[in-house]
mmCIF file of C-alpha atoms in Angstrom:
data_model
loop_
_atom_site.group_PDB
_atom_site.id
_atom_site.type_symbol
_atom_site.label_atom_id
_atom_site.label_comp_id
_atom_site.label_asym_id
_atom_site.label_seq_id
_atom_site.Cartn_x
_atom_site.Cartn_y
_atom_site.Cartn_z
ATOM 1 C CA MET A 1 102.584 98.387 59.723
ATOM 2 C CA ARG A 2 103.353 102.094 60.165
ATOM 3 C CA ILE A 3 106.903 103.204 60.953
ATOM 4 C CA CYS A 4 107.569 106.744 62.199
ATOM 5 C CA VAL A 5 111.045 108.247 61.689
ATOM 6 C CA SER A 6 112.153 111.528 63.317
ATOM 7 C CA SER A 7 113.407 113.629 60.432
ATOM 8 C CA VAL A 8 115.101 116.918 59.642
ATOM 9 C CA GLY A 9 112.994 117.447 56.483
ATOM 10 C CA LYS A 10 109.847 116.229 54.778
ATOM 11 C CA GLU A 11 111.381 114.031 52.084
ATOM 12 C CA LYS A 12 112.187 110.346 52.333
ATOM 13 C CA THR A 13 115.758 111.363 51.468
ATOM 14 C CA SER A 14 115.905 113.817 54.401
ATOM 15 C CA PRO A 15 118.409 112.997 57.142
ATOM 16 C CA LEU A 16 117.248 111.362 60.362
ATOM 17 C CA ASP A 17 116.932 113.785 63.302
ATOM 18 C CA ALA A 18 118.475 112.159 66.382
ATOM 19 C CA ARG A 19 116.181 114.186 68.653
ATOM 20 C CA PHE A 20 112.671 112.872 69.132
ATOM 21 C CA GLY A 21 110.883 115.749 70.877
ATOM 22 C CA ARG A 22 112.411 118.559 68.826
ATOM 23 C CA CYS A 23 112.624 117.020 65.359
ATOM 24 C CA GLN A 24 111.130 119.020 62.472
ATOM 25 C CA TYR A 25 108.996 116.259 60.974
ATOM 26 C CA PHE A 26 107.955 112.704 61.432
ATOM 27 C CA MET A 27 108.149 110.674 58.229
ATOM 28 C CA VAL A 28 105.511 107.961 58.427
ATOM 29 C CA TYR A 29 106.165 104.889 56.258
ATOM 30 C CA ASP A 30 103.329 102.502 55.567
ATOM 31 C CA THR A 31 104.691 99.013 54.795
ATOM 32 C CA ASP A 32 101.448 98.028 52.972
ATOM 33 C CA THR A 33 101.280 100.958 50.549
ATOM 34 C CA LYS A 34 105.074 101.538 50.613
ATOM 35 C CA GLU A 35 104.398 105.259 50.808
ATOM 36 C CA TYR A 36 105.851 108.004 52.952
ATOM 37 C CA LYS A 37 103.918 110.829 54.543
ATOM 38 C CA ALA A 38 105.426 113.888 56.280
ATOM 39 C CA VAL A 39 103.791 115.026 59.524
ATOM 40 C CA PRO A 40 104.941 118.218 61.289
ATOM 41 C CA ASN A 41 106.027 117.587 64.878
ATOM 42 C CA LYS A 42 103.765 119.365 67.355
ATOM 43 C CA GLY A 43 106.590 119.325 69.889
ATOM 44 C CA LEU A 44 108.967 121.426 67.802
ATOM 45 C CA LEU A 45 107.715 124.818 68.923
ATOM 46 C CA SER A 46 106.376 124.013 72.361
ATOM 47 C CA SER A 47 108.012 125.779 75.273
ATOM 48 C CA GLY A 48 107.974 122.647 77.391
ATOM 49 C CA GLY A 49 106.861 119.040 77.187
ATOM 50 C CA ALA A 50 108.154 118.717 73.615
ATOM 51 C CA GLY A 51 108.608 114.957 73.892
ATOM 52 C CA ILE A 52 105.032 114.625 75.105
ATOM 53 C CA ALA A 53 103.634 116.607 72.176
ATOM 54 C CA ALA A 54 105.832 114.619 69.778
ATOM 55 C CA ALA A 55 104.564 111.365 71.308
ATOM 56 C CA GLN A 56 100.976 112.573 70.778
ATOM 57 C CA THR A 57 101.797 113.273 67.118
ATOM 58 C CA VAL A 58 103.163 109.751 66.695
ATOM 59 C CA ILE A 59 100.264 108.129 68.578
ATOM 60 C CA ASN A 60 97.721 110.001 66.442
ATOM 61 C CA GLU A 61 99.490 108.727 63.306
ATOM 62 C CA LYS A 62 98.751 105.184 64.542
ATOM 63 C CA ALA A 63 102.420 104.258 64.401
ATOM 64 C CA ASP A 64 103.516 100.765 65.365
ATOM 65 C CA ALA A 65 107.211 101.592 65.539
ATOM 66 C CA VAL A 66 109.389 104.686 65.966
ATOM 67 C CA ILE A 67 112.947 105.096 64.703
ATOM 68 C CA THR A 68 114.871 107.934 66.349
ATOM 69 C CA GLY A 69 118.147 108.773 68.098
ATOM 70 C CA ASN A 70 117.171 109.399 71.701
ATOM 71 C CA LEU A 71 113.969 109.445 73.702
ATOM 72 C CA GLY A 72 113.266 111.367 76.898
ATOM 73 C CA PRO A 73 111.573 109.769 79.905
ATOM 74 C CA ASN A 74 108.063 111.165 79.287
ATOM 75 C CA ALA A 75 107.980 110.246 75.587
ATOM 76 C CA MET A 76 109.310 106.784 76.405
ATOM 77 C CA GLU A 77 106.544 106.182 78.941
ATOM 78 C CA LEU A 78 103.823 107.324 76.532
ATOM 79 C CA LEU A 79 105.037 105.289 73.571
ATOM 80 C CA ARG A 80 105.313 102.215 75.776
ATOM 81 C CA ALA A 81 101.805 102.763 77.102
ATOM 82 C CA SER A 82 100.599 102.924 73.493
ATOM 83 C CA ASP A 83 102.467 99.708 72.515
ATOM 84 C CA ILE A 84 104.718 101.520 70.072
ATOM 85 C CA THR A 85 108.137 99.889 69.771
ATOM 86 C CA THR A 86 111.116 102.236 69.660
ATOM 87 C CA TYR A 87 114.270 101.602 67.624
ATOM 88 C CA HIS A 88 117.584 103.414 67.611
ATOM 89 C CA ALA A 89 119.429 104.818 64.605
ATOM 90 C CA SER A 90 122.117 107.471 64.691
ATOM 91 C CA THR A 91 122.760 108.482 61.076
ATOM 92 C CA GLY A 92 121.369 108.045 57.578
ATOM 93 C CA THR A 93 118.423 109.301 55.589
ATOM 94 C CA VAL A 94 114.843 108.351 56.376
ATOM 95 C CA ASN A 95 114.570 105.713 53.634
ATOM 96 C CA GLU A 96 117.998 104.311 54.545
ATOM 97 C CA VAL A 97 117.070 103.707 58.186
ATOM 98 C CA VAL A 98 113.700 102.248 57.180
ATOM 99 C CA LYS A 99 115.533 99.863 54.807
ATOM 100 C CA GLN A 100 117.973 98.924 57.567
ATOM 101 C CA TYR A 101 115.042 98.192 59.849
ATOM 102 C CA MET A 102 113.228 96.087 57.226
ATOM 103 C CA ASP A 103 116.374 94.156 56.159
ATOM 104 C CA ASN A 104 118.260 93.546 59.376
ATOM 105 C CA GLY A 105 116.346 95.198 62.161
ATOM 106 C CA LEU A 106 117.638 98.008 64.389
ATOM 107 C CA PRO A 107 118.575 97.985 68.071
ATOM 108 C CA LEU A 108 115.715 98.622 70.472
ATOM 109 C CA ILE A 109 115.740 101.754 72.637
ATOM 110 C CA ASP A 110 115.087 100.455 76.094
ATOM 111 C CA LYS A 111 116.397 103.354 78.171
ATOM 112 C CA ALA A 112 115.390 107.006 78.112
ATOM 113 C CA VAL A 113 117.982 109.792 78.112
ATOM 114 C CA PRO A 114 117.523 112.533 80.756
ATOM 115 C CA ALA A 115 114.934 115.266 80.151
ATOM 116 C CA HIS A 116 116.129 118.199 77.943
ATOM 117 C CA PHE A 117 118.962 115.997 76.630
ATOM 118 C CA GLY A 118 119.010 117.394 73.104
ATOM 119 C CA MET A 119 118.603 121.040 74.090
ATOM 120 C CA GLY A 120 122.295 121.922 74.039
ATOM 121 C CA HIS A 121 122.221 123.014 77.666
ATOM 122 C CA ARG A 122 121.357 121.329 80.937
ATOM 123 C CA ASN A 123 119.568 122.547 84.027
ATOM 124 C CA ALA A 124 117.417 125.057 82.178
ATOM 125 C CA ARG A 125 115.572 127.311 84.605
ATOM 126 C CA GLY A 126 112.665 129.459 83.946
ATOM 127 C CA MET B 1 106.473 150.158 100.764
ATOM 128 C CA HIS B 2 107.999 147.127 99.069
ATOM 129 C CA ILE B 3 111.642 146.802 98.015
ATOM 130 C CA ALA B 4 112.900 143.940 95.846
ATOM 131 C CA VAL B 5 116.489 142.763 96.289
ATOM 132 C CA LEU B 6 117.808 141.075 93.168
ATOM 133 C CA SER B 7 121.107 140.520 91.406
ATOM 134 C CA GLY B 8 121.090 138.704 88.135
ATOM 135 C CA LYS B 9 124.113 136.614 89.099
ATOM 136 C CA GLY B 10 123.682 134.121 91.916
ATOM 137 C CA GLY B 11 125.845 134.309 95.012
ATOM 138 C CA THR B 12 126.432 138.058 94.943
ATOM 139 C CA GLY B 13 124.882 138.539 98.382
ATOM 140 C CA LYS B 14 121.153 139.185 98.015
ATOM 141 C CA THR B 15 120.427 137.343 101.234
ATOM 142 C CA THR B 16 123.344 138.964 103.084
ATOM 143 C CA VAL B 17 122.132 142.410 102.030
ATOM 144 C CA SER B 18 118.437 141.831 102.592
ATOM 145 C CA THR B 19 118.670 140.058 105.967
ATOM 146 C CA ASN B 20 121.073 142.666 107.365
ATOM 147 C CA LEU B 21 119.028 145.551 105.989
ATOM 148 C CA ALA B 22 115.860 144.038 107.474
ATOM 149 C CA ALA B 23 117.628 143.927 110.845
ATOM 150 C CA VAL B 24 118.886 147.511 110.528
ATOM 151 C CA MET B 25 115.638 148.925 109.164
ATOM 152 C CA ASN B 26 113.494 146.827 111.471
ATOM 153 C CA CYS B 27 111.189 145.791 108.663
ATOM 154 C CA ARG B 28 109.601 142.663 107.243
ATOM 155 C CA TYR B 29 111.819 140.188 105.391
ATOM 156 C CA VAL B 30 110.373 137.869 102.732
ATOM 157 C CA ASP B 31 112.497 135.113 101.187
ATOM 158 C CA CYS B 32 111.040 134.427 97.770
ATOM 159 C CA ASP B 33 113.952 132.341 96.544
ATOM 160 C CA VAL B 34 111.558 129.460 97.089
ATOM 161 C CA GLU B 35 113.751 126.813 95.480
ATOM 162 C CA GLU B 36 116.386 127.299 98.141
ATOM 163 C CA PRO B 37 115.390 129.862 100.753
ATOM 164 C CA ASN B 38 118.190 130.477 103.251
ATOM 165 C CA GLY B 39 117.362 133.815 104.880
ATOM 166 C CA PHE B 40 115.938 132.109 107.971
ATOM 167 C CA ILE B 41 119.408 130.685 108.740
ATOM 168 C CA PHE B 42 120.546 134.240 109.485
ATOM 169 C CA LEU B 43 117.393 135.796 110.927
ATOM 170 C CA ARG B 44 116.500 132.718 113.022
ATOM 171 C CA PRO B 45 112.814 133.464 113.504
ATOM 172 C CA TYR B 46 110.812 131.738 116.237
ATOM 173 C CA ASP B 47 107.093 130.924 116.606
ATOM 174 C CA VAL B 48 107.059 129.945 112.961
ATOM 175 C CA HIS B 49 103.700 128.871 111.657
ATOM 176 C CA THR B 50 103.200 127.192 108.338
ATOM 177 C CA LYS B 51 100.588 127.376 105.600
ATOM 178 C CA ASP B 52 100.320 124.740 102.919
ATOM 179 C CA VAL B 53 100.322 125.900 99.269
ATOM 180 C CA SER B 54 98.357 123.859 96.748
ATOM 181 C CA VAL B 55 97.504 124.119 93.087
ATOM 182 C CA SER B 56 94.500 122.657 91.366
ATOM 183 C CA VAL B 57 95.107 119.807 88.948
ATOM 184 C CA PRO B 58 92.690 117.980 86.680
ATOM 185 C CA VAL B 59 91.301 114.549 87.537
ATOM 186 C CA ILE B 60 90.174 112.466 84.604
ATOM 187 C CA ASP B 61 87.084 110.295 84.585
ATOM 188 C CA LYS B 62 88.154 107.711 81.994
ATOM 189 C CA ASP B 63 84.606 106.381 81.577
ATOM 190 C CA LYS B 64 83.328 109.777 80.461
ATOM 191 C CA CYS B 65 86.298 110.555 78.141
ATOM 192 C CA LYS B 66 85.393 110.004 74.505
ATOM 193 C CA GLY B 67 88.879 110.733 73.176
ATOM 194 C CA CYS B 68 88.099 113.963 71.286
ATOM 195 C CA GLN B 69 91.480 115.415 72.345
ATOM 196 C CA LYS B 70 90.065 118.933 72.783
ATOM 197 C CA CYS B 71 91.822 119.103 76.153
ATOM 198 C CA VAL B 72 95.093 117.935 74.578
ATOM 199 C CA ASP B 73 94.876 120.660 71.931
ATOM 200 C CA ILE B 74 93.972 123.460 74.352
ATOM 201 C CA CYS B 75 96.748 122.645 76.862
ATOM 202 C CA GLN B 76 99.598 125.086 76.263
ATOM 203 C CA PHE B 77 101.968 123.084 78.451
ATOM 204 C CA ASN B 78 101.560 119.621 76.893
ATOM 205 C CA ALA B 79 100.404 118.229 80.208
ATOM 206 C CA LEU B 80 97.755 115.994 78.611
ATOM 207 C CA VAL B 81 98.196 113.177 76.111
ATOM 208 C CA TYR B 82 95.647 110.860 74.614
ATOM 209 C CA THR B 83 97.310 107.448 74.384
ATOM 210 C CA ARG B 84 95.852 104.170 73.191
ATOM 211 C CA LYS B 85 95.044 103.447 76.812
ATOM 212 C CA GLY B 86 93.237 106.728 77.367
ATOM 213 C CA LEU B 87 94.033 110.212 78.614
ATOM 214 C CA VAL B 88 97.297 110.647 80.554
ATOM 215 C CA LEU B 89 98.123 113.678 82.724
ATOM 216 C CA PHE B 90 101.635 114.936 83.492
ATOM 217 C CA GLU B 91 100.919 116.694 86.786
ATOM 218 C CA LYS B 92 104.173 118.612 86.935
ATOM 219 C CA LEU B 93 103.633 120.253 83.571
ATOM 220 C CA CYS B 94 100.116 121.403 84.485
ATOM 221 C CA HIS B 95 99.902 125.150 85.221
ATOM 222 C CA ALA B 96 96.448 124.822 86.772
ATOM 223 C CA CYS B 97 94.759 127.091 84.210
ATOM 224 C CA GLY B 98 91.590 124.989 84.059
ATOM 225 C CA ALA B 99 91.217 125.243 80.251
ATOM 226 C CA CYS B 100 90.940 121.453 79.816
ATOM 227 C CA MET B 101 87.926 121.383 82.105
ATOM 228 C CA LEU B 102 86.225 124.175 80.174
ATOM 229 C CA VAL B 103 86.623 122.578 76.750
ATOM 230 C CA CYS B 104 85.730 119.005 77.683
ATOM 231 C CA PRO B 105 82.308 118.359 76.110
ATOM 232 C CA GLY B 106 81.684 115.237 78.188
ATOM 233 C CA GLY B 107 82.475 116.631 81.647
ATOM 234 C CA ALA B 108 85.247 114.059 82.022
ATOM 235 C CA ILE B 109 87.629 116.449 83.770
ATOM 236 C CA ALA B 110 87.192 117.624 87.358
ATOM 237 C CA GLU B 111 89.584 119.462 89.657
ATOM 238 C CA THR B 112 91.501 118.456 92.748
ATOM 239 C CA GLU B 113 94.166 120.084 94.938
ATOM 240 C CA ARG B 114 97.820 119.091 94.957
ATOM 241 C CA SER B 115 100.287 120.425 97.544
ATOM 242 C CA ILE B 116 103.495 121.866 96.041
ATOM 243 C CA GLY B 117 105.079 123.569 99.047
ATOM 244 C CA LYS B 118 104.443 125.889 101.974
ATOM 245 C CA ILE B 119 105.012 129.319 103.406
ATOM 246 C CA ASP B 120 106.476 129.941 106.858
ATOM 247 C CA ILE B 121 105.792 133.045 108.931
ATOM 248 C CA GLY B 122 107.748 133.819 112.109
ATOM 249 C CA LYS B 123 109.333 136.638 114.096
ATOM 250 C CA THR B 124 112.790 137.784 115.151
ATOM 251 C CA GLY B 125 112.235 140.516 117.720
ATOM 252 C CA SER B 126 109.888 142.896 115.954
ATOM 253 C CA ILE B 127 110.918 141.758 112.471
ATOM 254 C CA GLU B 128 108.413 139.598 110.661
ATOM 255 C CA CYS B 129 110.174 136.861 108.685
ATOM 256 C CA VAL B 130 108.335 135.129 105.858
ATOM 257 C CA ARG B 131 109.572 132.541 103.397
ATOM 258 C CA GLY B 132 108.224 130.341 100.657
ATOM 259 C CA VAL B 133 109.437 126.772 100.298
ATOM 260 C CA LEU B 134 108.839 124.808 97.114
ATOM 261 C CA ASP B 135 108.877 121.022 97.514
ATOM 262 C CA VAL B 136 111.901 119.309 95.970
ATOM 263 C CA GLY B 137 111.074 118.118 92.468
ATOM 264 C CA GLU B 138 108.290 120.643 91.902
ATOM 265 C CA PRO B 139 108.916 122.865 88.883
ATOM 266 C CA MET B 140 106.552 125.816 89.478
ATOM 267 C CA SER B 141 107.437 128.561 91.958
ATOM 268 C CA GLY B 142 104.705 130.954 90.837
ATOM 269 C CA PRO B 143 101.892 129.789 93.128
ATOM 270 C CA ILE B 144 104.178 129.985 96.196
ATOM 271 C CA ILE B 145 105.264 133.543 95.366
ATOM 272 C CA ARG B 146 101.626 134.482 94.796
ATOM 273 C CA GLU B 147 100.784 133.118 98.256
ATOM 274 C CA LEU B 148 103.659 135.111 99.798
ATOM 275 C CA LYS B 149 102.248 138.288 98.238
ATOM 276 C CA LYS B 150 98.859 137.565 99.788
ATOM 277 C CA ASN B 151 100.326 137.256 103.272
ATOM 278 C CA VAL B 152 101.974 140.656 103.632
ATOM 279 C CA ASP B 153 100.513 144.119 104.085
ATOM 280 C CA SER B 154 101.826 147.368 102.644
ATOM 281 C CA SER B 155 104.315 148.137 105.454
ATOM 282 C CA LEU B 156 108.042 148.256 104.661
ATOM 283 C CA THR B 157 109.102 144.878 103.271
ATOM 284 C CA LEU B 158 112.314 143.552 101.696
ATOM 285 C CA TRP B 159 111.794 140.878 99.064
ATOM 286 C CA ASP B 160 114.824 138.587 98.789
ATOM 287 C CA CYS B 161 114.415 137.387 95.185
ATOM 288 C CA SER B 162 115.878 134.341 93.456
ATOM 289 C CA PRO B 163 118.896 134.769 91.180
ATOM 290 C CA GLY B 164 118.548 135.315 87.458
ATOM 291 C CA SER B 165 115.837 137.187 85.607
ATOM 292 C CA SER B 166 113.302 134.389 85.227
ATOM 293 C CA CYS B 167 109.534 134.426 85.765
ATOM 294 C CA ASN B 168 110.128 133.879 89.484
ATOM 295 C CA VAL B 169 112.096 137.110 89.780
ATOM 296 C CA VAL B 170 109.576 139.025 87.683
ATOM 297 C CA LYS B 171 106.733 137.730 89.819
ATOM 298 C CA SER B 172 108.564 138.625 93.043
ATOM 299 C CA MET B 173 109.418 142.133 91.818
ATOM 300 C CA SER B 174 106.059 143.044 90.377
ATOM 301 C CA ASP B 175 104.161 145.430 92.690
ATOM 302 C CA CYS B 176 107.455 146.480 94.326
ATOM 303 C CA ASP B 177 108.076 150.220 94.653
ATOM 304 C CA PHE B 178 111.836 150.035 94.439
ATOM 305 C CA ALA B 179 114.576 147.543 93.560
ATOM 306 C CA LEU B 180 118.009 147.110 95.090
ATOM 307 C CA LEU B 181 120.428 145.407 92.714
ATOM 308 C CA VAL B 182 123.255 143.587 94.482
ATOM 309 C CA THR B 183 126.371 142.983 92.419
ATOM 310 C CA GLU B 184 129.988 142.003 92.830
ATOM 311 C CA PRO B 185 133.083 143.390 91.065
ATOM 312 C CA THR B 186 133.598 140.493 88.658
ATOM 313 C CA LYS B 187 132.975 140.211 84.932
ATOM 314 C CA PHE B 188 130.136 137.787 85.640
ATOM 315 C CA GLY B 189 128.687 140.108 88.251
ATOM 316 C CA LEU B 190 128.722 143.023 85.819
ATOM 317 C CA HIS B 191 127.371 140.938 82.951
ATOM 318 C CA ASP B 192 124.374 139.799 84.971
ATOM 319 C CA LEU B 193 123.922 143.230 86.554
ATOM 320 C CA ARG B 194 123.287 144.587 83.052
ATOM 321 C CA ILE B 195 120.547 141.979 82.604
ATOM 322 C CA ALA B 196 119.031 142.861 86.001
ATOM 323 C CA VAL B 197 119.124 146.567 85.056
ATOM 324 C CA GLU B 198 117.430 145.844 81.747
ATOM 325 C CA LEU B 199 114.713 143.838 83.478
ATOM 326 C CA THR B 200 114.121 146.441 86.193
ATOM 327 C CA ARG B 201 113.874 149.226 83.599
ATOM 328 C CA LYS B 202 111.442 147.173 81.559
ATOM 329 C CA LEU B 203 109.242 146.834 84.637
ATOM 330 C CA SER B 204 109.588 150.606 85.262
ATOM 331 C CA ILE B 205 110.746 150.112 88.845
ATOM 332 C CA PRO B 206 113.179 152.731 90.210
ATOM 333 C CA PHE B 207 116.393 151.131 91.444
ATOM 334 C CA ALA B 208 119.901 151.528 92.795
ATOM 335 C CA VAL B 209 122.972 149.313 93.212
ATOM 336 C CA VAL B 210 124.940 147.913 96.150
ATOM 337 C CA ILE B 211 128.392 146.410 95.571
ATOM 338 C CA ASN B 212 129.137 143.403 97.714
ATOM 339 C CA ARG B 213 132.616 141.913 98.187
ATOM 340 C CA SER B 214 133.988 145.237 97.025
ATOM 341 C CA ASP B 215 137.715 145.204 96.180
ATOM 342 C CA GLN B 216 140.246 146.812 93.820
ATOM 343 C CA TYR B 217 138.103 145.806 90.817
ATOM 344 C CA SER B 218 135.003 147.735 91.923
ATOM 345 C CA GLY B 219 135.950 150.449 89.426
ATOM 346 C CA MET B 220 134.297 148.536 86.590
ATOM 347 C CA ILE B 221 130.952 148.613 88.404
ATOM 348 C CA TYR B 222 131.346 152.352 89.092
ATOM 349 C CA GLU B 223 132.242 152.965 85.467
ATOM 350 C CA TYR B 224 129.173 151.093 84.209
ATOM 351 C CA CYS B 225 126.805 152.720 86.730
ATOM 352 C CA SER B 226 128.089 156.203 85.990
ATOM 353 C CA LYS B 227 127.613 155.637 82.255
ATOM 354 C CA GLU B 228 124.096 154.378 82.857
ATOM 355 C CA ASN B 229 123.315 157.050 85.428
ATOM 356 C CA ILE B 230 122.646 154.507 88.182
ATOM 357 C CA LYS B 231 123.199 155.347 91.851
ATOM 358 C CA ILE B 232 125.446 153.154 94.003
ATOM 359 C CA LEU B 233 124.174 153.225 97.585
ATOM 360 C CA GLY B 234 127.220 151.644 99.169
ATOM 361 C CA GLU B 235 129.860 148.934 99.187
ATOM 362 C CA ILE B 236 130.369 145.985 101.494
ATOM 363 C CA PRO B 237 134.100 145.252 101.603
ATOM 364 C CA PHE B 238 135.586 141.907 100.598
ATOM 365 C CA ASP B 239 136.614 140.850 104.059
ATOM 366 C CA ARG B 240 137.394 137.485 105.598
ATOM 367 C CA SER B 241 135.374 138.281 108.727
ATOM 368 C CA ALA B 242 132.207 138.539 106.588
ATOM 369 C CA ALA B 243 132.807 135.040 105.230
ATOM 370 C CA VAL B 244 133.485 133.669 108.705
ATOM 371 C CA ALA B 245 130.240 135.164 110.072
ATOM 372 C CA TYR B 246 128.309 133.914 107.041
ATOM 373 C CA SER B 247 129.633 130.369 107.506
ATOM 374 C CA LYS B 248 128.262 130.405 111.057
ATOM 375 C CA GLY B 249 124.888 131.738 109.938
ATOM 376 C CA GLU B 250 125.460 135.072 111.674
ATOM 377 C CA LEU B 251 124.310 138.522 110.597
ATOM 378 C CA LEU B 252 126.921 141.214 109.945
ATOM 379 C CA TYR B 253 125.068 144.385 110.952
ATOM 380 C CA ASP B 254 126.116 144.233 114.617
ATOM 381 C CA LYS B 255 129.825 143.774 113.840
ATOM 382 C CA PRO B 256 132.283 146.519 112.937
ATOM 383 C CA PRO B 257 132.968 147.677 110.248
ATOM 384 C CA PHE B 258 129.721 146.348 108.795
ATOM 385 C CA LYS B 259 127.443 148.109 111.253
ATOM 386 C CA ASP B 260 128.208 151.573 109.850
ATOM 387 C CA ILE B 261 128.080 150.257 106.295
ATOM 388 C CA PHE B 262 124.586 148.791 106.637
ATOM 389 C CA LEU B 263 123.349 151.871 108.504
ATOM 390 C CA HIS B 264 124.697 154.004 105.668
ATOM 391 C CA ILE B 265 123.107 151.819 102.961
ATOM 392 C CA ALA B 266 119.795 151.733 104.861
ATOM 393 C CA GLY B 267 119.801 155.536 105.192
ATOM 394 C CA ARG B 268 120.510 156.090 101.524
ATOM 395 C CA LEU B 269 117.972 153.439 100.527
ATOM 396 C CA LYS B 270 115.258 155.223 102.520
ATOM 397 C CA GLU B 271 116.146 158.519 100.837
ATOM 398 C CA GLU B 272 116.057 156.933 97.408
ATOM 399 C CA VAL B 273 112.754 155.194 98.030
ATOM 400 C CA LEU B 274 111.176 158.399 99.317
ATOM 401 C CA CYS B 275 112.463 160.383 96.340
ATOM 402 C CA SER B 276 111.450 157.801 93.742
#
């Protein structure tokens, strides 16, 4: 099984990034090899559709599950269509949230937040 | 001769100034605030005919798609995603550039038209009134503004732009010979006027300022304009009767004291445009 965690850095001790579309890296944990791999998020620098580009990154990594803070509507739709389960965590490092997931499980994300939720401003025009 | 009316800040009176000036100058009025055009409320054109505005969007033939993701990589707007169930298109992110079609090695992407809004063309007396209307929920104004540009000739035209300094304003202003910047004597008005000035200078379009809702604070606009060497063509006073007329969807140019004010602004605008 491959678990993808939205992360601020590229170490397993890096903190979780609560934003899915605009996180710096995805840390991919393989439960068979017990190894972590850092993948840069394609969505980080995109001018629009960040969640979509991030979802493509995760899909291409053949993830089975995603652990993140919030998901926008487009990313949610794509991950669902690709049978990737999404779990919520709010704080902790990458290896901590993976451990939490493996030991006790994490709550499922079943509802998307509005578009541009993590951008620090609403109603962006342009 | 094309004149753009813009402001930076919203609600300063672009539509008030441009509809009344169109009436005074007897020239074409184009509302390119396509997200919420309201100039027609005041000019009340009749015999309005409508043209549909469409953009081309890709159609995917899933049987021909081999999943190479070349289209996903080339798309600058993240409108395409290759999921485990095949290629998915987000229509509203697509900018209709056609790059996906060009790079697809299997010919799996074709093009179709999608309507995003319309343009209306009518008349009030001898004034031609044109507006663009973007459908609710559509994010891209550009194609509508482009269509507006195609439907006017070079005769005197006032372009009522959208607020701000976004792509929509830039697109509306480009090819204009002159810009009229409408501001109000508030800190916000001045702040956004500076942005509008910066934008207009960057586009190398000659311009001048009109102060709307002018009151005892107008001095700060004068001070800024004098420092920046910008001409102020006139002031529309902050007067209750203007608000009353506006609330009824009436023009101001035929009511005193506004008649003389708009005639004055129109005269000075013509001089400025000719000298620029």
